[in-house]
Amino acid sequence: FTIVHTHTPKPGLFGQLAAKMAGVPIIINTVHGYFFHDNMSPLTRRFYITLEKVASLCSSTILSQNKEDMQTAISEKICSPTKIQLLGNGIDLDQFNSQRYSAAEVISYRQQLGLADNTRVVGFVGRLAARRKGFLDLLVAGQKVVAQFPDTRFLIVGSADSGKEDAVEPCIVEKYDLADHCLFLGHRPNVELPLLYRLMNVLVLPSIFEGVPRVVMEAAAMGVPAVVTDVKGNREVVESHRNGLLVPYGKPEKLAQAIIELLTDRELARYMGNEARKIAQERFDEQLVFEKVKAEYARMLREKGLPVPIPRNAGE
């Protein structure tokens, strides 16, 4: 290969080491959020930082999805400031567009899922992980939400984070007396996700850290306000009180308050939903990300004295 481009922590380490040993001239890694975080023990955190330092020695350049990880990479001396640059993240704004769906389609889909017209819908999209995605905090918060709004349904899209120590199964909701309020849909294809977002009054992501969370970008593009934890990655997408609310990680009572606020104040939720779509159009167009990646490939090829392919015409 002329270029090896790795993503996420494990492939980032092993893929870059393998590429280096194979003599690949250009090795690029995209940071989707460093695995280490402030809630780890200092020793564990240092271990993962060391692994990132080893991986970065193989990198020709590093692309970061968020600004905070860039600052962390520099402050922790994972790499030099000249080796890392901001990439951002994006989605297909044409696919995630609420205007694609008529009122009749939305009503029909709600009926298919057994949701009444007046049912409040709180969405969660992601792996069912107790700490990594804060799923248990969502359930604790859900008890308080249901106590105030008994008609609330939690629309949960995703499967158990199998093989991970904090994986949870859907049956856990029985311990929280939420079985009648949760609708588990499992993994759904991307083509179905926009319509699922269209049913939600609010999206919730109480995770411990993120790169730049796609699900929050997708919800924003669909005009859905979000309640997320005030952690790196989430802060890249949500401006508190503009397109959603930020709450402290590990504080389910605060999470519940924020959800209830958006379910209660429909005008506030509508305002945030409109702002969310504007922000998505300004910042989260995947075409901008594609162009940055292609530009970096071309720059690195020229730097190595290698030929730069001529882009094909659109439609070829």
Short mmCIF file of N, CA and C in Angstrom, two decimals, residues 126-225:
data_model
loop_
_atom_site.label_atom_id
_atom_site.label_comp_id
_atom_site.label_asym_id
_atom_site.label_seq_id
_atom_site.Cartn_x
_atom_site.Cartn_y
_atom_site.Cartn_z
N GLY A 126 -27.16 3.70 20.27
CA GLY A 126 -25.79 3.32 20.60
C GLY A 126 -25.72 1.95 21.22
N ARG A 127 -24.50 1.56 21.55
CA ARG A 127 -24.29 0.28 22.20
C ARG A 127 -24.80 0.32 23.64
N LEU A 128 -25.36 -0.80 24.08
CA LEU A 128 -25.88 -0.87 25.45
C LEU A 128 -24.72 -1.16 26.39
N ALA A 129 -24.07 -0.09 26.84
CA ALA A 129 -22.90 -0.21 27.71
C ALA A 129 -23.17 0.61 28.98
N ALA A 130 -22.96 -0.03 30.12
CA ALA A 130 -23.33 0.58 31.40
C ALA A 130 -22.60 1.90 31.64
N ARG A 131 -21.26 1.90 31.51
CA ARG A 131 -20.48 3.10 31.79
C ARG A 131 -20.11 3.85 30.53
N ARG A 132 -19.59 3.13 29.53
CA ARG A 132 -19.09 3.79 28.32
C ARG A 132 -20.15 4.67 27.68
N LYS A 133 -21.38 4.18 27.62
CA LYS A 133 -22.46 4.96 27.04
C LYS A 133 -23.46 5.46 28.10
N GLY A 134 -23.18 5.16 29.37
CA GLY A 134 -24.04 5.67 30.45
C GLY A 134 -25.44 5.12 30.43
N PHE A 135 -25.60 3.88 29.96
CA PHE A 135 -26.96 3.35 29.79
C PHE A 135 -27.69 3.17 31.12
N LEU A 136 -26.98 2.78 32.15
CA LEU A 136 -27.64 2.62 33.45
C LEU A 136 -28.07 3.97 34.03
N ASP A 137 -27.28 4.99 33.78
CA ASP A 137 -27.69 6.34 34.20
C ASP A 137 -28.98 6.75 33.50
N LEU A 138 -29.10 6.36 32.24
CA LEU A 138 -30.33 6.66 31.50
C LEU A 138 -31.53 5.99 32.16
N LEU A 139 -31.35 4.75 32.61
CA LEU A 139 -32.46 4.02 33.23
C LEU A 139 -32.85 4.64 34.57
N VAL A 140 -31.85 5.05 35.35
CA VAL A 140 -32.15 5.72 36.62
C VAL A 140 -32.89 7.02 36.36
N ALA A 141 -32.41 7.78 35.38
CA ALA A 141 -33.09 9.02 35.01
C ALA A 141 -34.49 8.73 34.48
N GLY A 142 -34.62 7.62 33.75
CA GLY A 142 -35.90 7.25 33.17
C GLY A 142 -36.97 7.03 34.22
N GLN A 143 -36.59 6.53 35.37
CA GLN A 143 -37.56 6.34 36.46
C GLN A 143 -38.19 7.67 36.87
N LYS A 144 -37.35 8.69 36.96
CA LYS A 144 -37.84 10.01 37.36
C LYS A 144 -38.69 10.63 36.24
N VAL A 145 -38.29 10.40 35.01
CA VAL A 145 -39.06 10.94 33.88
C VAL A 145 -40.45 10.31 33.83
N VAL A 146 -40.50 9.00 33.98
CA VAL A 146 -41.78 8.28 33.91
C VAL A 146 -42.68 8.66 35.09
N ALA A 147 -42.07 8.94 36.24
CA ALA A 147 -42.87 9.35 37.39
C ALA A 147 -43.63 10.65 37.10
N GLN A 148 -43.03 11.52 36.29
CA GLN A 148 -43.69 12.79 35.95
C GLN A 148 -44.54 12.68 34.70
N PHE A 149 -44.06 11.89 33.73
CA PHE A 149 -44.78 11.71 32.47
C PHE A 149 -44.96 10.22 32.21
N PRO A 150 -46.00 9.61 32.76
CA PRO A 150 -46.19 8.15 32.63
C PRO A 150 -46.34 7.66 31.20
N ASP A 151 -46.67 8.56 30.28
CA ASP A 151 -46.87 8.13 28.89
C ASP A 151 -45.56 8.07 28.11
N THR A 152 -44.43 8.42 28.73
CA THR A 152 -43.15 8.46 28.03
C THR A 152 -42.71 7.06 27.59
N ARG A 153 -42.16 6.99 26.39
CA ARG A 153 -41.55 5.75 25.90
C ARG A 153 -40.09 6.04 25.53
N PHE A 154 -39.22 5.10 25.88
CA PHE A 154 -37.80 5.20 25.55
C PHE A 154 -37.53 4.34 24.33
N LEU A 155 -37.16 4.98 23.24
CA LEU A 155 -36.89 4.31 21.97
C LEU A 155 -35.40 4.01 21.93
N ILE A 156 -35.04 2.73 22.08
CA ILE A 156 -33.64 2.34 22.25
C ILE A 156 -33.18 1.59 21.02
N VAL A 157 -32.25 2.19 20.29
CA VAL A 157 -31.74 1.63 19.05
C VAL A 157 -30.29 1.21 19.27
N GLY A 158 -30.03 -0.07 19.24
CA GLY A 158 -28.68 -0.58 19.47
C GLY A 158 -28.72 -1.90 20.21
N SER A 159 -27.61 -2.58 20.20
CA SER A 159 -27.50 -3.91 20.83
C SER A 159 -26.53 -3.87 21.99
N ALA A 160 -26.55 -4.93 22.79
CA ALA A 160 -25.62 -5.05 23.92
C ALA A 160 -24.18 -5.00 23.41
N ASP A 161 -23.33 -4.34 24.18
CA ASP A 161 -21.92 -4.20 23.80
C ASP A 161 -21.19 -5.51 24.11
N SER A 162 -21.51 -6.54 23.34
CA SER A 162 -21.05 -7.90 23.61
C SER A 162 -19.53 -7.98 23.73
N GLY A 163 -19.11 -8.78 24.72
CA GLY A 163 -17.69 -8.99 24.93
C GLY A 163 -17.04 -7.96 25.82
N LYS A 164 -17.75 -6.90 26.17
CA LYS A 164 -17.22 -5.86 27.04
C LYS A 164 -17.76 -6.05 28.46
N GLU A 165 -16.95 -5.71 29.44
CA GLU A 165 -17.34 -5.98 30.83
C GLU A 165 -18.53 -5.14 31.29
N ASP A 166 -18.78 -4.01 30.63
CA ASP A 166 -19.92 -3.20 31.06
C ASP A 166 -21.12 -3.35 30.13
N ALA A 167 -21.14 -4.44 29.33
CA ALA A 167 -22.29 -4.70 28.45
C ALA A 167 -23.52 -5.02 29.29
N VAL A 168 -24.67 -4.54 28.85
CA VAL A 168 -25.93 -4.85 29.52
C VAL A 168 -26.93 -5.36 28.49
N GLU A 169 -27.82 -6.21 28.94
CA GLU A 169 -28.86 -6.77 28.08
C GLU A 169 -30.18 -6.03 28.30
N PRO A 170 -31.06 -6.04 27.31
CA PRO A 170 -32.34 -5.33 27.44
C PRO A 170 -33.15 -5.72 28.67
N CYS A 171 -33.02 -6.96 29.11
CA CYS A 171 -33.83 -7.42 30.25
C CYS A 171 -33.53 -6.65 31.54
N ILE A 172 -32.43 -5.90 31.55
CA ILE A 172 -32.08 -5.17 32.76
C ILE A 172 -33.13 -4.12 33.12
N VAL A 173 -33.93 -3.70 32.15
CA VAL A 173 -34.94 -2.67 32.43
C VAL A 173 -35.97 -3.14 33.45
N GLU A 174 -36.13 -4.45 33.58
CA GLU A 174 -37.08 -4.98 34.55
C GLU A 174 -36.70 -4.59 35.98
N LYS A 175 -35.40 -4.49 36.24
CA LYS A 175 -34.94 -4.10 37.58
C LYS A 175 -35.29 -2.66 37.90
N TYR A 176 -35.53 -1.88 36.86
CA TYR A 176 -35.84 -0.47 37.05
C TYR A 176 -37.32 -0.18 36.85
N ASP A 177 -38.13 -1.24 36.71
CA ASP A 177 -39.58 -1.11 36.50
C ASP A 177 -39.89 -0.25 35.27
N LEU A 178 -39.07 -0.44 34.23
CA LEU A 178 -39.27 0.35 33.00
C LEU A 178 -39.59 -0.53 31.80
N ALA A 179 -39.86 -1.79 32.03
CA ALA A 179 -40.09 -2.71 30.91
C ALA A 179 -41.24 -2.25 30.02
N ASP A 180 -42.28 -1.67 30.62
CA ASP A 180 -43.45 -1.22 29.84
C ASP A 180 -43.21 0.12 29.15
N HIS A 181 -42.07 0.73 29.46
CA HIS A 181 -41.80 2.07 28.91
C HIS A 181 -40.64 2.06 27.90
N CYS A 182 -40.01 0.91 27.70
CA CYS A 182 -38.85 0.83 26.81
C CYS A 182 -39.17 -0.01 25.58
N LEU A 183 -38.78 0.51 24.45
CA LEU A 183 -38.97 -0.19 23.18
C LEU A 183 -37.58 -0.44 22.60
N PHE A 184 -37.12 -1.69 22.68
CA PHE A 184 -35.80 -2.06 22.18
C PHE A 184 -35.92 -2.49 20.72
N LEU A 185 -35.23 -1.79 19.87
CA LEU A 185 -35.30 -2.08 18.44
C LEU A 185 -34.06 -2.78 17.91
N GLY A 186 -33.03 -2.93 18.77
CA GLY A 186 -31.81 -3.58 18.32
C GLY A 186 -31.10 -2.74 17.27
N HIS A 187 -30.19 -3.38 16.55
CA HIS A 187 -29.45 -2.68 15.50
C HIS A 187 -30.37 -2.44 14.31
N ARG A 188 -30.37 -1.23 13.78
CA ARG A 188 -31.19 -0.89 12.62
C ARG A 188 -30.31 -0.35 11.51
N PRO A 189 -30.64 -0.65 10.26
CA PRO A 189 -29.84 -0.14 9.14
C PRO A 189 -29.90 1.38 9.06
N ASN A 190 -28.83 1.98 8.49
CA ASN A 190 -28.75 3.43 8.41
C ASN A 190 -29.94 4.05 7.70
N VAL A 191 -30.49 3.36 6.72
CA VAL A 191 -31.61 3.93 5.96
C VAL A 191 -32.85 4.11 6.82
N GLU A 192 -32.93 3.39 7.93
CA GLU A 192 -34.10 3.48 8.80
C GLU A 192 -33.92 4.51 9.92
N LEU A 193 -32.67 4.86 10.19
CA LEU A 193 -32.39 5.75 11.31
C LEU A 193 -33.05 7.13 11.20
N PRO A 194 -33.03 7.77 10.03
CA PRO A 194 -33.64 9.10 9.99
C PRO A 194 -35.09 9.13 10.44
N LEU A 195 -35.86 8.15 10.04
CA LEU A 195 -37.27 8.12 10.44
C LEU A 195 -37.41 7.86 11.94
N LEU A 196 -36.50 7.08 12.51
CA LEU A 196 -36.53 6.85 13.95
C LEU A 196 -36.25 8.15 14.71
N TYR A 197 -35.26 8.91 14.24
CA TYR A 197 -35.00 10.22 14.86
C TYR A 197 -36.23 11.12 14.76
N ARG A 198 -36.92 11.00 13.64
CA ARG A 198 -38.08 11.86 13.39
C ARG A 198 -39.18 11.64 14.46
N LEU A 199 -39.17 10.48 15.10
CA LEU A 199 -40.18 10.18 16.12
C LEU A 199 -39.82 10.73 17.49
N MET A 200 -38.57 11.13 17.67
CA MET A 200 -38.07 11.49 19.00
C MET A 200 -38.36 12.94 19.36
N ASN A 201 -38.71 13.15 20.62
CA ASN A 201 -38.79 14.51 21.17
C ASN A 201 -37.41 14.99 21.62
N VAL A 202 -36.60 14.05 22.07
CA VAL A 202 -35.26 14.38 22.54
C VAL A 202 -34.38 13.14 22.40
N LEU A 203 -33.11 13.35 22.06
CA LEU A 203 -32.12 12.27 22.04
C LEU A 203 -31.25 12.41 23.28
N VAL A 204 -30.91 11.28 23.90
CA VAL A 204 -30.08 11.29 25.10
C VAL A 204 -28.83 10.45 24.87
N LEU A 205 -27.66 11.02 25.23
CA LEU A 205 -26.39 10.28 25.15
C LEU A 205 -25.57 10.60 26.39
N PRO A 206 -25.68 9.78 27.45
CA PRO A 206 -24.97 10.06 28.69
C PRO A 206 -23.60 9.35 28.78
N SER A 207 -22.82 9.43 27.72
CA SER A 207 -21.56 8.67 27.62
C SER A 207 -20.44 9.29 28.45
N ILE A 208 -19.39 8.49 28.64
CA ILE A 208 -18.25 8.93 29.45
C ILE A 208 -17.26 9.74 28.62
N PHE A 209 -17.18 9.50 27.31
CA PHE A 209 -16.40 10.32 26.38
C PHE A 209 -16.79 9.93 24.96
N GLU A 210 -16.49 10.80 24.01
CA GLU A 210 -16.76 10.55 22.61
C GLU A 210 -15.65 11.16 21.77
N GLY A 211 -15.64 10.78 20.49
CA GLY A 211 -14.80 11.48 19.53
C GLY A 211 -15.59 12.72 19.12
N VAL A 212 -16.42 12.55 18.11
CA VAL A 212 -17.53 13.46 17.83
C VAL A 212 -18.71 12.54 17.56
N PRO A 213 -19.69 12.49 18.44
CA PRO A 213 -20.74 11.47 18.36
C PRO A 213 -21.64 11.61 17.14
N ARG A 214 -21.62 10.60 16.29
CA ARG A 214 -22.43 10.63 15.07
C ARG A 214 -23.91 10.71 15.39
N VAL A 215 -24.34 9.98 16.42
CA VAL A 215 -25.78 9.94 16.70
C VAL A 215 -26.31 11.32 17.06
N VAL A 216 -25.51 12.13 17.73
CA VAL A 216 -25.96 13.47 18.10
C VAL A 216 -25.96 14.37 16.87
N MET A 217 -24.98 14.19 15.99
CA MET A 217 -24.99 14.94 14.73
C MET A 217 -26.21 14.56 13.89
N GLU A 218 -26.50 13.27 13.83
CA GLU A 218 -27.65 12.81 13.05
C GLU A 218 -28.95 13.37 13.60
N ALA A 219 -29.10 13.32 14.92
CA ALA A 219 -30.30 13.87 15.55
C ALA A 219 -30.42 15.36 15.29
N ALA A 220 -29.28 16.07 15.39
CA ALA A 220 -29.28 17.51 15.14
C ALA A 220 -29.75 17.81 13.72
N ALA A 221 -29.24 17.04 12.76
CA ALA A 221 -29.63 17.25 11.36
C ALA A 221 -31.12 17.01 11.16
N MET A 222 -31.71 16.13 11.99
CA MET A 222 -33.14 15.85 11.91
C MET A 222 -33.97 16.82 12.75
N GLY A 223 -33.30 17.81 13.36
CA GLY A 223 -34.02 18.79 14.15
C GLY A 223 -34.44 18.32 15.52
N VAL A 224 -33.67 17.38 16.08
CA VAL A 224 -33.99 16.83 17.41
C VAL A 224 -33.00 17.38 18.44
N PRO A 225 -33.45 18.04 19.49
CA PRO A 225 -32.53 18.51 20.54
C PRO A 225 -31.97 17.33 21.31
#
